Amino acid sequence: MTLWERLLRSDKHSGRTQAKGPCEVEIPARYVEPLLNMAADLELPVEDVVERAIQNFIRRMKNGG
């Protein structure tokens, strides 16, 4: 299971948090193709996949894990 799959499968978020403004996230080159493939498999925009992964990461960090 890839990092993105682990991040997405751990999502138990029932609502959406709004960012204070747009931000840019630089995806390392080695993750671009797997990210595009995953977004296509899930039939989601890449932005949604990245947003959910970041939200899950932040939530886990806040929960100490």
mmCIF file of N, CA and C in Angstrom:
data_model
loop_
_atom_site.group_PDB
_atom_site.id
_atom_site.type_symbol
_atom_site.label_atom_id
_atom_site.label_comp_id
_atom_site.label_asym_id
_atom_site.label_seq_id
_atom_site.Cartn_x
_atom_site.Cartn_y
_atom_site.Cartn_z
ATOM 1 N N MET A 1 0.848 -1.172 0.000
ATOM 2 C CA MET A 1 0.000 0.000 0.000
ATOM 3 C C MET A 1 0.898 1.241 0.000
ATOM 4 N N THR A 2 0.581 2.180 -0.852
ATOM 5 C CA THR A 2 1.387 3.396 -0.972
ATOM 6 C C THR A 2 1.070 4.372 0.143
ATOM 7 N N LEU A 3 1.926 5.363 0.281
ATOM 8 C CA LEU A 3 1.715 6.412 1.274
ATOM 9 C C LEU A 3 0.371 7.088 1.057
ATOM 10 N N TRP A 4 0.044 7.400 -0.188
ATOM 11 C CA TRP A 4 -1.214 8.082 -0.474
ATOM 12 C C TRP A 4 -2.401 7.216 -0.096
ATOM 13 N N GLU A 5 -2.312 5.911 -0.375
ATOM 14 C CA GLU A 5 -3.417 5.028 -0.015
ATOM 15 C C GLU A 5 -3.597 4.970 1.493
ATOM 16 N N ARG A 6 -2.487 4.915 2.236
ATOM 17 C CA ARG A 6 -2.589 4.899 3.697
ATOM 18 C C ARG A 6 -3.216 6.189 4.200
ATOM 19 N N LEU A 7 -2.799 7.323 3.628
ATOM 20 C CA LEU A 7 -3.353 8.601 4.062
ATOM 21 C C LEU A 7 -4.841 8.697 3.756
ATOM 22 N N LEU A 8 -5.240 8.249 2.580
ATOM 23 C CA LEU A 8 -6.643 8.336 2.202
ATOM 24 C C LEU A 8 -7.510 7.350 2.971
ATOM 25 N N ARG A 9 -7.008 6.149 3.202
ATOM 26 C CA ARG A 9 -7.812 5.149 3.908
ATOM 27 C C ARG A 9 -8.004 5.482 5.375
ATOM 28 N N SER A 10 -7.151 6.329 5.924
ATOM 29 C CA SER A 10 -7.288 6.691 7.330
ATOM 30 C C SER A 10 -8.276 7.841 7.522
ATOM 31 N N ASP A 11 -8.904 8.297 6.451
ATOM 32 C CA ASP A 11 -9.804 9.448 6.526
ATOM 33 C C ASP A 11 -11.104 9.088 7.224
ATOM 34 N N LYS A 12 -11.331 9.726 8.358
ATOM 35 C CA LYS A 12 -12.604 9.578 9.064
ATOM 36 C C LYS A 12 -13.202 10.954 9.285
ATOM 37 N N HIS A 13 -12.825 11.895 8.443
ATOM 38 C CA HIS A 13 -13.230 13.293 8.563
ATOM 39 C C HIS A 13 -14.639 13.450 8.012
ATOM 40 N N SER A 14 -15.537 13.955 8.813
ATOM 41 C CA SER A 14 -16.924 14.071 8.375
ATOM 42 C C SER A 14 -17.238 15.429 7.755
ATOM 43 N N GLY A 15 -16.385 16.408 7.945
ATOM 44 C CA GLY A 15 -16.616 17.728 7.371
ATOM 45 C C GLY A 15 -15.368 18.226 6.679
ATOM 46 N N ARG A 16 -15.466 19.385 6.124
ATOM 47 C CA ARG A 16 -14.315 19.968 5.433
ATOM 48 C C ARG A 16 -13.870 21.202 6.194
ATOM 49 N N THR A 17 -12.585 21.347 6.339
ATOM 50 C CA THR A 17 -12.032 22.553 6.929
ATOM 51 C C THR A 17 -11.639 23.486 5.799
ATOM 52 N N GLN A 18 -11.864 24.729 6.001
ATOM 53 C CA GLN A 18 -11.539 25.701 4.975
ATOM 54 C C GLN A 18 -10.176 26.321 5.255
ATOM 55 N N ALA A 19 -9.345 26.370 4.252
ATOM 56 C CA ALA A 19 -8.042 27.017 4.380
ATOM 57 C C ALA A 19 -8.254 28.524 4.388
ATOM 58 N N LYS A 20 -7.312 29.246 4.975
ATOM 59 C CA LYS A 20 -7.405 30.703 5.020
ATOM 60 C C LYS A 20 -7.133 31.313 3.654
ATOM 61 N N GLY A 21 -6.584 30.555 2.776
ATOM 62 C CA GLY A 21 -6.312 31.047 1.436
ATOM 63 C C GLY A 21 -5.648 29.944 0.635
ATOM 64 N N PRO A 22 -5.485 30.159 -0.649
ATOM 65 C CA PRO A 22 -4.842 29.123 -1.460
ATOM 66 C C PRO A 22 -3.375 28.975 -1.070
ATOM 67 N N CYS A 23 -2.884 27.786 -1.214
ATOM 68 C CA CYS A 23 -1.465 27.552 -0.957
ATOM 69 C C CYS A 23 -0.950 26.579 -2.014
ATOM 70 N N GLU A 24 0.326 26.626 -2.226
ATOM 71 C CA GLU A 24 0.946 25.733 -3.190
ATOM 72 C C GLU A 24 1.670 24.624 -2.450
ATOM 73 N N VAL A 25 1.538 23.418 -2.967
ATOM 74 C CA VAL A 25 2.217 22.265 -2.395
ATOM 75 C C VAL A 25 3.096 21.689 -3.483
ATOM 76 N N GLU A 26 4.367 21.564 -3.198
ATOM 77 C CA GLU A 26 5.282 20.985 -4.176
ATOM 78 C C GLU A 26 5.346 19.479 -3.952
ATOM 79 N N ILE A 27 4.979 18.738 -4.968
ATOM 80 C CA ILE A 27 5.002 17.278 -4.912
ATOM 81 C C ILE A 27 6.338 16.816 -5.480
ATOM 82 N N PRO A 28 7.100 16.042 -4.714
ATOM 83 C CA PRO A 28 8.371 15.535 -5.249
ATOM 84 C C PRO A 28 8.127 14.743 -6.544
ATOM 85 N N ALA A 29 9.044 14.884 -7.480
ATOM 86 C CA ALA A 29 8.895 14.289 -8.811
ATOM 87 C C ALA A 29 8.574 12.795 -8.761
ATOM 88 N N ARG A 30 9.171 12.083 -7.820
ATOM 89 C CA ARG A 30 8.956 10.631 -7.774
ATOM 90 C C ARG A 30 7.527 10.264 -7.361
ATOM 91 N N TYR A 31 6.775 11.222 -6.802
ATOM 92 C CA TYR A 31 5.403 10.943 -6.377
ATOM 93 C C TYR A 31 4.351 11.445 -7.355
ATOM 94 N N VAL A 32 4.756 12.187 -8.365
ATOM 95 C CA VAL A 32 3.779 12.784 -9.278
ATOM 96 C C VAL A 32 2.996 11.713 -10.033
ATOM 97 N N GLU A 33 3.680 10.781 -10.657
ATOM 98 C CA GLU A 33 2.972 9.759 -11.432
ATOM 99 C C GLU A 33 2.079 8.888 -10.552
ATOM 100 N N PRO A 34 2.569 8.390 -9.396
ATOM 101 C CA PRO A 34 1.669 7.608 -8.534
ATOM 102 C C PRO A 34 0.454 8.418 -8.063
ATOM 103 N N LEU A 35 0.660 9.707 -7.805
ATOM 104 C CA LEU A 35 -0.448 10.561 -7.385
ATOM 105 C C LEU A 35 -1.474 10.713 -8.509
ATOM 106 N N LEU A 36 -1.002 10.940 -9.714
ATOM 107 C CA LEU A 36 -1.917 11.053 -10.858
ATOM 108 C C LEU A 36 -2.678 9.754 -11.090
ATOM 109 N N ASN A 37 -1.976 8.636 -10.980
ATOM 110 C CA ASN A 37 -2.623 7.328 -11.152
ATOM 111 C C ASN A 37 -3.683 7.090 -10.077
ATOM 112 N N MET A 38 -3.354 7.429 -8.839
ATOM 113 C CA MET A 38 -4.308 7.222 -7.759
ATOM 114 C C MET A 38 -5.542 8.089 -7.948
ATOM 115 N N ALA A 39 -5.343 9.350 -8.312
ATOM 116 C CA ALA A 39 -6.473 10.247 -8.546
ATOM 117 C C ALA A 39 -7.359 9.709 -9.673
ATOM 118 N N ALA A 40 -6.743 9.186 -10.716
ATOM 119 C CA ALA A 40 -7.514 8.614 -11.826
ATOM 120 C C ALA A 40 -8.286 7.381 -11.367
ATOM 121 N N ASP A 41 -7.637 6.524 -10.579
ATOM 122 C CA ASP A 41 -8.306 5.320 -10.071
ATOM 123 C C ASP A 41 -9.505 5.672 -9.199
ATOM 124 N N LEU A 42 -9.356 6.712 -8.392
ATOM 125 C CA LEU A 42 -10.426 7.134 -7.489
ATOM 126 C C LEU A 42 -11.444 8.042 -8.170
ATOM 127 N N GLU A 43 -11.129 8.445 -9.411
ATOM 128 C CA GLU A 43 -11.972 9.364 -10.166
ATOM 129 C C GLU A 43 -12.200 10.666 -9.392
ATOM 130 N N LEU A 44 -11.088 11.180 -8.830
ATOM 131 C CA LEU A 44 -11.101 12.432 -8.080
ATOM 132 C C LEU A 44 -10.062 13.375 -8.667
ATOM 133 N N PRO A 45 -10.271 14.675 -8.505
ATOM 134 C CA PRO A 45 -9.226 15.615 -8.910
ATOM 135 C C PRO A 45 -7.995 15.442 -8.011
ATOM 136 N N VAL A 46 -6.828 15.648 -8.566
ATOM 137 C CA VAL A 46 -5.587 15.517 -7.806
ATOM 138 C C VAL A 46 -5.620 16.430 -6.580
ATOM 139 N N GLU A 47 -6.184 17.614 -6.744
ATOM 140 C CA GLU A 47 -6.245 18.557 -5.631
ATOM 141 C C GLU A 47 -6.997 17.976 -4.444
ATOM 142 N N ASP A 48 -8.085 17.249 -4.708
ATOM 143 C CA ASP A 48 -8.859 16.640 -3.625
ATOM 144 C C ASP A 48 -8.066 15.552 -2.916
ATOM 145 N N VAL A 49 -7.322 14.771 -3.679
ATOM 146 C CA VAL A 49 -6.512 13.704 -3.092
ATOM 147 C C VAL A 49 -5.438 14.301 -2.189
ATOM 148 N N VAL A 50 -4.765 15.330 -2.673
ATOM 149 C CA VAL A 50 -3.706 15.973 -1.888
ATOM 150 C C VAL A 50 -4.304 16.643 -0.654
ATOM 151 N N GLU A 51 -5.416 17.325 -0.819
ATOM 152 C CA GLU A 51 -6.054 17.995 0.316
ATOM 153 C C GLU A 51 -6.424 16.993 1.408
ATOM 154 N N ARG A 52 -7.014 15.885 1.031
ATOM 155 C CA ARG A 52 -7.413 14.873 2.012
ATOM 156 C C ARG A 52 -6.193 14.267 2.700
ATOM 157 N N ALA A 53 -5.147 14.023 1.937
ATOM 158 C CA ALA A 53 -3.925 13.475 2.521
ATOM 159 C C ALA A 53 -3.318 14.434 3.539
ATOM 160 N N ILE A 54 -3.298 15.709 3.204
ATOM 161 C CA ILE A 54 -2.741 16.703 4.123
ATOM 162 C C ILE A 54 -3.612 16.822 5.373
ATOM 163 N N GLN A 55 -4.928 16.829 5.195
ATOM 164 C CA GLN A 55 -5.830 16.897 6.351
ATOM 165 C C GLN A 55 -5.616 15.703 7.278
ATOM 166 N N ASN A 56 -5.485 14.527 6.709
ATOM 167 C CA ASN A 56 -5.262 13.335 7.525
ATOM 168 C C ASN A 56 -3.932 13.413 8.261
ATOM 169 N N PHE A 57 -2.906 13.881 7.575
ATOM 170 C CA PHE A 57 -1.586 14.018 8.193
ATOM 171 C C PHE A 57 -1.650 14.982 9.378
ATOM 172 N N ILE A 58 -2.265 16.130 9.175
ATOM 173 C CA ILE A 58 -2.364 17.137 10.245
ATOM 174 C C ILE A 58 -3.172 16.577 11.416
ATOM 175 N N ARG A 59 -4.268 15.902 11.138
ATOM 176 C CA ARG A 59 -5.086 15.335 12.202
ATOM 177 C C ARG A 59 -4.311 14.311 13.018
ATOM 178 N N ARG A 60 -3.540 13.463 12.318
ATOM 179 C CA ARG A 60 -2.736 12.461 13.041
ATOM 180 C C ARG A 60 -1.660 13.132 13.882
ATOM 181 N N MET A 61 -1.051 14.193 13.376
ATOM 182 C CA MET A 61 -0.034 14.893 14.132
ATOM 183 C C MET A 61 -0.631 15.534 15.387
ATOM 184 N N LYS A 62 -1.832 16.081 15.267
ATOM 185 C CA LYS A 62 -2.498 16.685 16.418
ATOM 186 C C LYS A 62 -2.866 15.638 17.466
ATOM 187 N N ASN A 63 -3.151 14.419 17.006
ATOM 188 C CA ASN A 63 -3.523 13.336 17.904
ATOM 189 C C ASN A 63 -2.318 12.581 18.436
ATOM 190 N N GLY A 64 -1.135 13.068 18.117
ATOM 191 C CA GLY A 64 0.092 12.466 18.637
ATOM 192 C C GLY A 64 0.516 11.205 17.930
ATOM 193 N N GLY A 65 0.098 11.035 16.709
ATOM 194 C CA GLY A 65 0.457 9.794 16.095
ATOM 195 C C GLY A 65 0.970 9.848 14.757
#
